[in-house]
């Protein structure tokens, strides 16, 4: 059975990572266009670097929760038949033990040099403009996908959606494209589509089934129901 799981900020909420649109969410403190667009970075790189430096530092204070751990256990059973596509830039899936994870919106723990195009593991701040270890130019930016930029791995995602028997979206509001369109694509290919979310998302018309509640309860129960 081939399974594609799409995760959003809601799967990391119980770990203490702020979501975007919920009360006290990330976007509450900042205008999206100021901190998550190439234009915003061009206009004021300091504001953007501090926004991402704070989130990168915040990773030290959080741990994977039962939902992340359940998906890692599922990978143990399904192996290559499971792909976790995440909109999240945190590293909680990997810290839970998942290896088949595709960060379609990038990662906080990666920096991208806009001079030599090198992408490299990065755990420190960027606001002091450290030189790129490869070309020495101080042009490192957060390796995240901003609005108006092309998400990563779109071909691999489209291939996986076309072969999926099951598509499951976990902890996402379904507001941001192209991720918000994946459920419809999977449904069009005949997949069973399931939503595990605190509240109904905006893509419900393409759903076969929906279960609402905290991911930390819903995901382990769903995985337990799948395994022999
Ligand atoms: C692009 C990285 C061209 C940075 C992010 C079509 C129609 C309309 C607009 C567009 C369109 N196509 C493109 C656009 C424009 C735009 C877009 O979608 N705009 C929206 C706002 C209308 N999209 C883009 O610009 C994308 N690029 O289109 O390029 C292209 C594309 C394809 C092919 C060719 C060309 C790039 C978008 C990526 C932007 N970068 N993140 C960073 O993280 O700082 S987006 C960011 O916001 C996240 O990654 C995520 O994607 C999104 C937040 O959504 P969620 O993760 O769902 O979080 P949210 O808070 O909204 O919801 C949380 C949910 O969890 C809630 O439902 C809540 O109830 C639930 N929940 C809470 N607690 C729990 C829980 N559930 C369970 N348990 C709990 N405990």
Tab-separated table of C-alpha atoms and ligand atoms in Angstrom:
chain	number	residue	atom	x	y	z
A	1	UNK	CA	0.000	0.000	0.000
A	2	UNK	CA	1.539	3.334	-1.111
A	3	UNK	CA	0.897	6.199	1.311
A	4	UNK	CA	1.606	9.934	0.919
A	5	UNK	CA	1.340	12.036	4.081
A	6	UNK	CA	1.233	15.862	3.885
A	7	UNK	CA	2.009	17.636	7.159
A	8	UNK	CA	1.642	21.265	8.215
A	9	UNK	CA	2.292	23.388	11.273
A	10	UNK	CA	-0.467	21.646	13.243
A	11	UNK	CA	1.601	18.442	13.623
A	12	UNK	CA	4.290	20.415	15.492
A	13	UNK	CA	1.879	22.494	17.616
A	14	UNK	CA	1.878	20.013	20.536
A	15	UNK	CA	5.713	20.205	20.516
A	16	UNK	CA	5.441	23.940	21.187
A	17	UNK	CA	6.193	25.164	17.640
A	18	UNK	CA	3.883	28.085	16.755
A	19	UNK	CA	1.515	27.532	13.844
A	20	UNK	CA	0.875	30.305	11.320
A	21	UNK	CA	-2.755	31.197	11.414
A	22	UNK	CA	-3.869	30.118	14.908
A	23	UNK	CA	-4.072	32.729	17.682
A	24	UNK	CA	-0.540	33.773	18.636
A	25	UNK	CA	0.589	32.300	15.306
A	26	UNK	CA	3.755	33.229	13.459
A	27	UNK	CA	2.019	35.502	11.043
A	28	UNK	CA	0.465	37.401	13.951
A	29	UNK	CA	3.751	39.056	14.801
A	30	UNK	CA	4.826	39.750	11.224
A	31	UNK	CA	3.403	40.719	7.849
A	32	UNK	CA	3.938	37.674	5.608
A	33	UNK	CA	5.209	39.910	2.794
A	34	UNK	CA	7.857	41.399	5.161
A	35	UNK	CA	9.393	38.138	6.349
A	36	UNK	CA	8.523	35.384	3.830
A	37	UNK	CA	8.981	36.942	0.350
A	38	UNK	CA	12.110	37.642	-1.732
A	39	UNK	CA	10.947	41.269	-1.920
A	40	UNK	CA	10.776	41.501	1.891
A	41	UNK	CA	14.299	40.080	2.148
A	42	UNK	CA	15.535	42.566	-0.461
A	43	UNK	CA	13.889	45.461	1.376
A	44	UNK	CA	15.067	44.583	4.916
A	45	UNK	CA	17.265	41.477	5.293
A	46	UNK	CA	17.826	42.144	9.021
A	47	UNK	CA	14.137	41.691	9.879
A	48	UNK	CA	14.032	38.449	7.875
A	49	UNK	CA	17.285	37.061	9.309
A	50	UNK	CA	16.124	37.779	12.887
A	51	UNK	CA	12.752	36.087	12.165
A	52	UNK	CA	14.463	32.903	10.977
A	53	UNK	CA	17.361	33.021	13.478
A	54	UNK	CA	14.762	33.067	16.304
A	55	UNK	CA	12.876	30.091	14.817
A	56	UNK	CA	16.140	28.178	14.242
A	57	UNK	CA	17.214	28.794	17.863
A	58	UNK	CA	13.694	27.753	18.977
A	59	UNK	CA	14.324	24.219	17.657
A	60	UNK	CA	16.633	23.543	20.606
A	61	UNK	CA	13.708	23.952	23.008
A	62	UNK	CA	11.263	21.527	21.331
A	63	UNK	CA	11.004	17.751	20.890
A	64	UNK	CA	9.082	15.516	18.462
A	65	UNK	CA	5.611	14.510	19.735
A	66	UNK	CA	3.547	11.315	19.500
A	67	UNK	CA	2.363	12.209	15.979
A	68	UNK	CA	5.926	12.546	14.623
A	69	UNK	CA	6.940	9.315	16.398
A	70	UNK	CA	3.946	7.403	14.994
A	71	UNK	CA	4.879	8.398	11.412
A	72	UNK	CA	8.454	7.255	12.009
A	73	UNK	CA	7.089	3.893	13.225
A	74	UNK	CA	4.886	3.670	10.120
A	75	UNK	CA	7.985	4.144	7.944
A	76	UNK	CA	9.438	1.116	9.732
A	77	UNK	CA	6.578	-0.948	8.281
A	78	UNK	CA	5.972	0.659	4.894
A	79	UNK	CA	9.553	1.598	4.004
A	80	UNK	CA	9.679	3.110	0.472
A	81	UNK	CA	5.886	2.882	0.174
A	82	UNK	CA	5.631	5.874	2.541
A	83	UNK	CA	6.538	9.483	1.682
A	84	UNK	CA	6.096	12.329	4.176
A	85	UNK	CA	5.805	15.655	2.338
A	86	UNK	CA	6.064	18.461	4.888
A	87	UNK	CA	5.388	22.181	4.616
A	88	UNK	CA	7.232	22.560	7.928
A	89	UNK	CA	10.758	23.944	8.096
A	90	UNK	CA	11.404	22.385	11.528
A	91	UNK	CA	13.428	19.148	11.943
A	92	UNK	CA	11.004	17.225	14.169
A	93	UNK	CA	10.154	14.497	11.613
A	94	UNK	CA	13.836	13.582	11.281
A	95	UNK	CA	14.436	13.804	15.043
A	96	UNK	CA	11.537	11.351	15.490
A	97	UNK	CA	13.362	8.912	13.176
A	98	UNK	CA	11.679	9.545	9.818
A	99	UNK	CA	14.028	9.426	6.819
A	100	UNK	CA	11.553	9.526	3.919
A	101	UNK	CA	10.755	13.219	4.431
A	102	UNK	CA	10.544	15.869	1.671
A	103	UNK	CA	10.683	19.489	2.912
A	104	UNK	CA	8.801	21.190	0.084
A	105	UNK	CA	9.195	24.634	1.769
A	106	UNK	CA	12.807	24.166	2.852
A	107	UNK	CA	14.474	23.793	6.281
A	108	UNK	CA	15.553	26.127	9.083
A	109	UNK	CA	18.739	24.051	9.566
A	110	UNK	CA	19.932	24.769	6.005
A	111	UNK	CA	21.523	27.898	4.501
A	112	UNK	CA	21.698	28.789	0.804
A	113	UNK	CA	24.458	30.941	-0.719
A	114	UNK	CA	22.938	33.147	-3.406
A	115	UNK	CA	26.409	33.681	-4.956
A	116	UNK	CA	27.733	30.113	-5.442
A	117	UNK	CA	24.306	28.363	-5.007
A	118	UNK	CA	25.746	26.064	-2.297
A	119	UNK	CA	23.229	24.679	0.193
A	120	UNK	CA	24.671	23.570	3.523
A	121	UNK	CA	23.644	22.397	6.968
A	122	UNK	CA	23.419	25.467	9.193
A	123	UNK	CA	22.631	25.630	12.917
A	124	UNK	CA	23.912	29.129	13.720
A	125	UNK	CA	22.483	32.592	13.149
A	126	UNK	CA	22.698	34.361	9.777
A	127	UNK	CA	21.980	37.955	10.847
A	128	UNK	CA	25.719	38.709	11.356
A	129	UNK	CA	26.258	37.803	7.666
A	130	UNK	CA	28.778	34.970	8.068
A	131	UNK	CA	30.852	34.229	4.922
A	132	UNK	CA	29.801	31.274	2.776
A	133	UNK	CA	32.199	28.409	3.721
A	134	UNK	CA	32.603	27.609	0.013
A	135	UNK	CA	32.962	30.953	-1.780
A	136	UNK	CA	33.569	33.297	1.172
A	137	UNK	CA	30.853	35.755	0.112
A	138	UNK	CA	28.542	36.967	2.955
A	139	UNK	CA	25.395	36.126	0.898
A	140	UNK	CA	23.854	33.260	2.852
A	141	UNK	CA	20.043	33.273	3.142
A	142	UNK	CA	17.634	30.923	4.973
A	143	UNK	CA	17.082	27.869	2.715
A	144	UNK	CA	13.307	28.194	2.895
A	145	UNK	CA	10.777	28.671	0.058
A	146	UNK	CA	9.206	32.107	0.236
A	147	UNK	CA	5.886	33.169	-1.319
A	148	UNK	CA	6.308	33.483	-5.082
A	149	UNK	CA	9.168	30.969	-5.092
A	150	UNK	CA	8.917	27.458	-6.510
A	151	UNK	CA	8.531	24.742	-3.871
A	152	UNK	CA	11.157	21.959	-3.729
A	153	UNK	CA	10.640	18.453	-5.063
A	154	UNK	CA	7.460	19.124	-7.061
A	155	UNK	CA	8.186	16.343	-9.615
A	156	UNK	CA	8.846	13.727	-6.926
A	157	UNK	CA	5.664	14.837	-5.140
A	158	UNK	CA	3.549	14.636	-8.306
A	159	UNK	CA	4.907	11.140	-9.020
A	160	UNK	CA	4.095	9.978	-5.484
A	161	UNK	CA	0.571	11.483	-5.641
A	162	UNK	CA	-0.105	9.696	-8.953
A	163	UNK	CA	0.744	6.310	-7.363
A	164	UNK	CA	-0.787	6.821	-3.895
A	165	UNK	CA	-3.420	4.389	-2.542
A	166	UNK	CA	-3.807	6.613	0.525
A	167	UNK	CA	-3.302	10.404	0.928
A	168	UNK	CA	-3.398	11.799	4.455
A	169	UNK	CA	-3.150	15.503	5.379
A	170	UNK	CA	-2.181	16.216	8.988
A	171	UNK	CA	-2.268	19.619	10.751
A	172	UNK	CA	-2.670	21.894	7.753
A	173	UNK	CA	-5.265	24.612	7.056
A	174	UNK	CA	-5.081	24.046	3.303
A	175	UNK	CA	-4.575	27.738	2.578
A	176	UNK	CA	-1.198	27.690	0.811
A	177	UNK	CA	-0.673	26.391	-2.746
A	178	UNK	CA	0.491	24.201	-4.380
A	179	UNK	CA	0.354	22.059	-1.158
A	180	UNK	CA	-3.353	22.848	-0.709
A	181	UNK	CA	-4.052	21.265	-4.112
A	182	UNK	CA	-2.412	17.881	-3.387
A	183	UNK	CA	-5.536	16.326	-1.883
A	184	UNK	CA	-7.516	17.080	-5.044
A	185	UNK	CA	-4.717	15.615	-7.211
A	186	UNK	CA	-4.544	12.441	-5.103
A	187	UNK	CA	-8.339	12.085	-5.183
A	188	UNK	CA	-8.285	12.496	-8.962
A	189	UNK	CA	-5.837	9.543	-9.148
A	190	UNK	CA	-8.280	7.468	-7.058
A	191	UNK	CA	-6.531	7.605	-3.694
A	192	UNK	CA	-8.434	7.290	-0.390
A	193	UNK	CA	-8.044	10.791	1.107
A	194	UNK	CA	-8.063	11.374	4.880
A	195	UNK	CA	-7.722	14.569	6.944
A	196	UNK	CA	-6.414	14.486	10.532
A	197	UNK	CA	-6.766	18.054	11.831
A	198	UNK	CA	-7.976	19.986	14.870
A	199	UNK	CA	-10.734	21.624	12.756
A	200	UNK	CA	-12.000	21.118	9.179
A	201	UNK	CA	-9.495	22.547	6.652
A	202	UNK	CA	-10.506	24.375	3.493
A	203	UNK	CA	-10.042	21.368	1.167
A	204	UNK	CA	-12.787	19.121	2.517
A	205	UNK	CA	-14.637	18.600	-0.779
A	206	UNK	CA	-11.904	16.189	-1.922
A	207	UNK	CA	-11.986	14.152	1.268
A	208	UNK	CA	-13.048	10.511	1.573
A	209	UNK	CA	-12.825	10.761	5.364
A	210	UNK	CA	-12.040	13.351	8.099
A	211	UNK	CA	-11.155	12.938	11.773
A	212	UNK	CA	-10.877	16.074	13.884
A	213	UNK	CA	-8.844	16.459	17.061
A	214	UNK	CA	-5.217	16.834	18.199
A	215	UNK	CA	-2.620	15.145	15.956
A	216	UNK	CA	-0.906	13.707	19.031
A	217	UNK	CA	-3.976	11.464	19.497
A	218	UNK	CA	-5.291	11.053	15.932
A	219	UNK	CA	-2.029	10.067	14.210
A	220	UNK	CA	-0.963	7.230	16.569
A	221	UNK	CA	-4.549	5.861	16.400
A	222	UNK	CA	-4.567	6.046	12.582
A	223	UNK	CA	-1.156	4.317	12.349
A	224	UNK	CA	-2.250	1.623	14.813
A	225	UNK	CA	-5.306	1.023	12.608
A	226	UNK	CA	-3.077	0.554	9.541
A	227	UNK	CA	-0.580	-1.874	11.050
A	228	UNK	CA	-1.256	-5.654	11.328
B	1	LIG	C1	4.358	29.235	-5.721
B	1	LIG	C2	8.216	28.574	4.353
B	1	LIG	C3	4.802	29.246	-8.071
B	1	LIG	C4	8.674	29.770	5.071
B	1	LIG	C5	5.952	28.863	3.444
B	1	LIG	C6	-3.161	29.431	-6.247
B	1	LIG	C7	-4.185	30.113	-5.669
B	1	LIG	C8	-3.893	31.181	-4.787
B	1	LIG	C9	-2.588	31.567	-4.471
B	1	LIG	C10	-1.580	30.878	-5.049
B	1	LIG	C11	-1.859	29.838	-5.939
B	1	LIG	N1	-0.678	29.337	-6.342
B	1	LIG	C12	0.330	30.048	-5.755
B	1	LIG	C13	-0.200	30.993	-4.949
B	1	LIG	C14	0.563	31.940	-4.144
B	1	LIG	C15	1.017	31.375	-2.803
B	1	LIG	C16	-0.155	31.031	-1.951
B	1	LIG	O1	-0.565	29.884	-1.843
B	1	LIG	N2	-0.690	32.067	-1.301
B	1	LIG	C17	-1.811	31.822	-0.353
B	1	LIG	C18	-1.500	32.541	0.934
B	1	LIG	C19	-3.089	32.240	-0.951
B	1	LIG	N3	1.882	30.209	-2.961
B	1	LIG	C20	3.205	30.427	-3.216
B	1	LIG	O2	3.717	31.527	-3.348
B	1	LIG	C21	4.072	29.174	-3.346
B	1	LIG	N4	4.903	29.270	-4.501
B	1	LIG	O3	3.166	29.141	-5.910
B	1	LIG	O4	5.315	29.263	-6.731
B	1	LIG	C22	4.629	27.832	-8.559
B	1	LIG	C23	4.273	26.762	-7.780
B	1	LIG	C24	4.110	25.466	-8.325
B	1	LIG	C25	4.322	25.239	-9.574
B	1	LIG	C26	4.696	26.333	-10.355
B	1	LIG	C27	4.819	27.609	-9.826
B	1	LIG	C28	5.071	29.053	-2.179
B	1	LIG	C29	4.388	28.963	-0.887
B	1	LIG	C30	5.400	28.617	0.218
B	1	LIG	C31	5.597	29.783	1.173
B	1	LIG	N5	6.428	29.366	2.319
B	1	LIG	N6	6.765	28.427	4.458
B	1	LIG	C32	8.343	29.733	6.547
B	1	LIG	O5	7.917	28.704	7.075
B	1	LIG	O6	8.588	30.782	7.154
B	1	LIG	S1	4.238	28.699	3.620
B	1	LIG	C33	3.951	28.379	5.313
B	1	LIG	O7	2.603	28.735	5.517
B	1	LIG	C34	4.047	26.926	5.722
B	1	LIG	O8	5.119	26.256	5.134
B	1	LIG	C35	2.693	26.377	5.281
B	1	LIG	O9	2.729	26.036	3.936
B	1	LIG	C36	1.808	27.570	5.440
B	1	LIG	C37	1.083	27.481	6.756
B	1	LIG	O10	0.077	26.575	6.593
B	1	LIG	P1	-0.107	25.373	7.665
B	1	LIG	O11	1.170	24.631	7.806
B	1	LIG	O12	-1.306	24.646	7.232
B	1	LIG	O13	-0.319	26.147	9.063
B	1	LIG	P2	-1.623	26.960	9.539
B	1	LIG	O14	-1.229	27.658	10.777
B	1	LIG	O15	-2.212	27.732	8.431
B	1	LIG	O16	-2.673	25.799	9.901
B	1	LIG	C38	-2.392	24.886	10.935
B	1	LIG	C39	-3.563	23.902	10.963
B	1	LIG	O17	-3.295	22.928	11.971
B	1	LIG	C40	-4.896	24.576	11.317
B	1	LIG	O18	-5.913	24.020	10.494
B	1	LIG	C41	-5.107	24.191	12.783
B	1	LIG	O19	-6.460	24.025	13.091
B	1	LIG	C42	-4.410	22.838	12.838
B	1	LIG	N7	-3.903	22.470	14.174
B	1	LIG	C43	-3.419	23.318	15.129
B	1	LIG	N8	-3.018	22.584	16.214
B	1	LIG	C44	-3.227	21.259	15.894
B	1	LIG	C45	-3.775	21.200	14.584
B	1	LIG	N9	-4.111	20.035	13.974
B	1	LIG	C46	-3.894	18.881	14.700
B	1	LIG	N10	-3.355	18.870	15.954
B	1	LIG	C47	-3.032	20.025	16.583
B	1	LIG	N11	-2.523	19.981	17.823
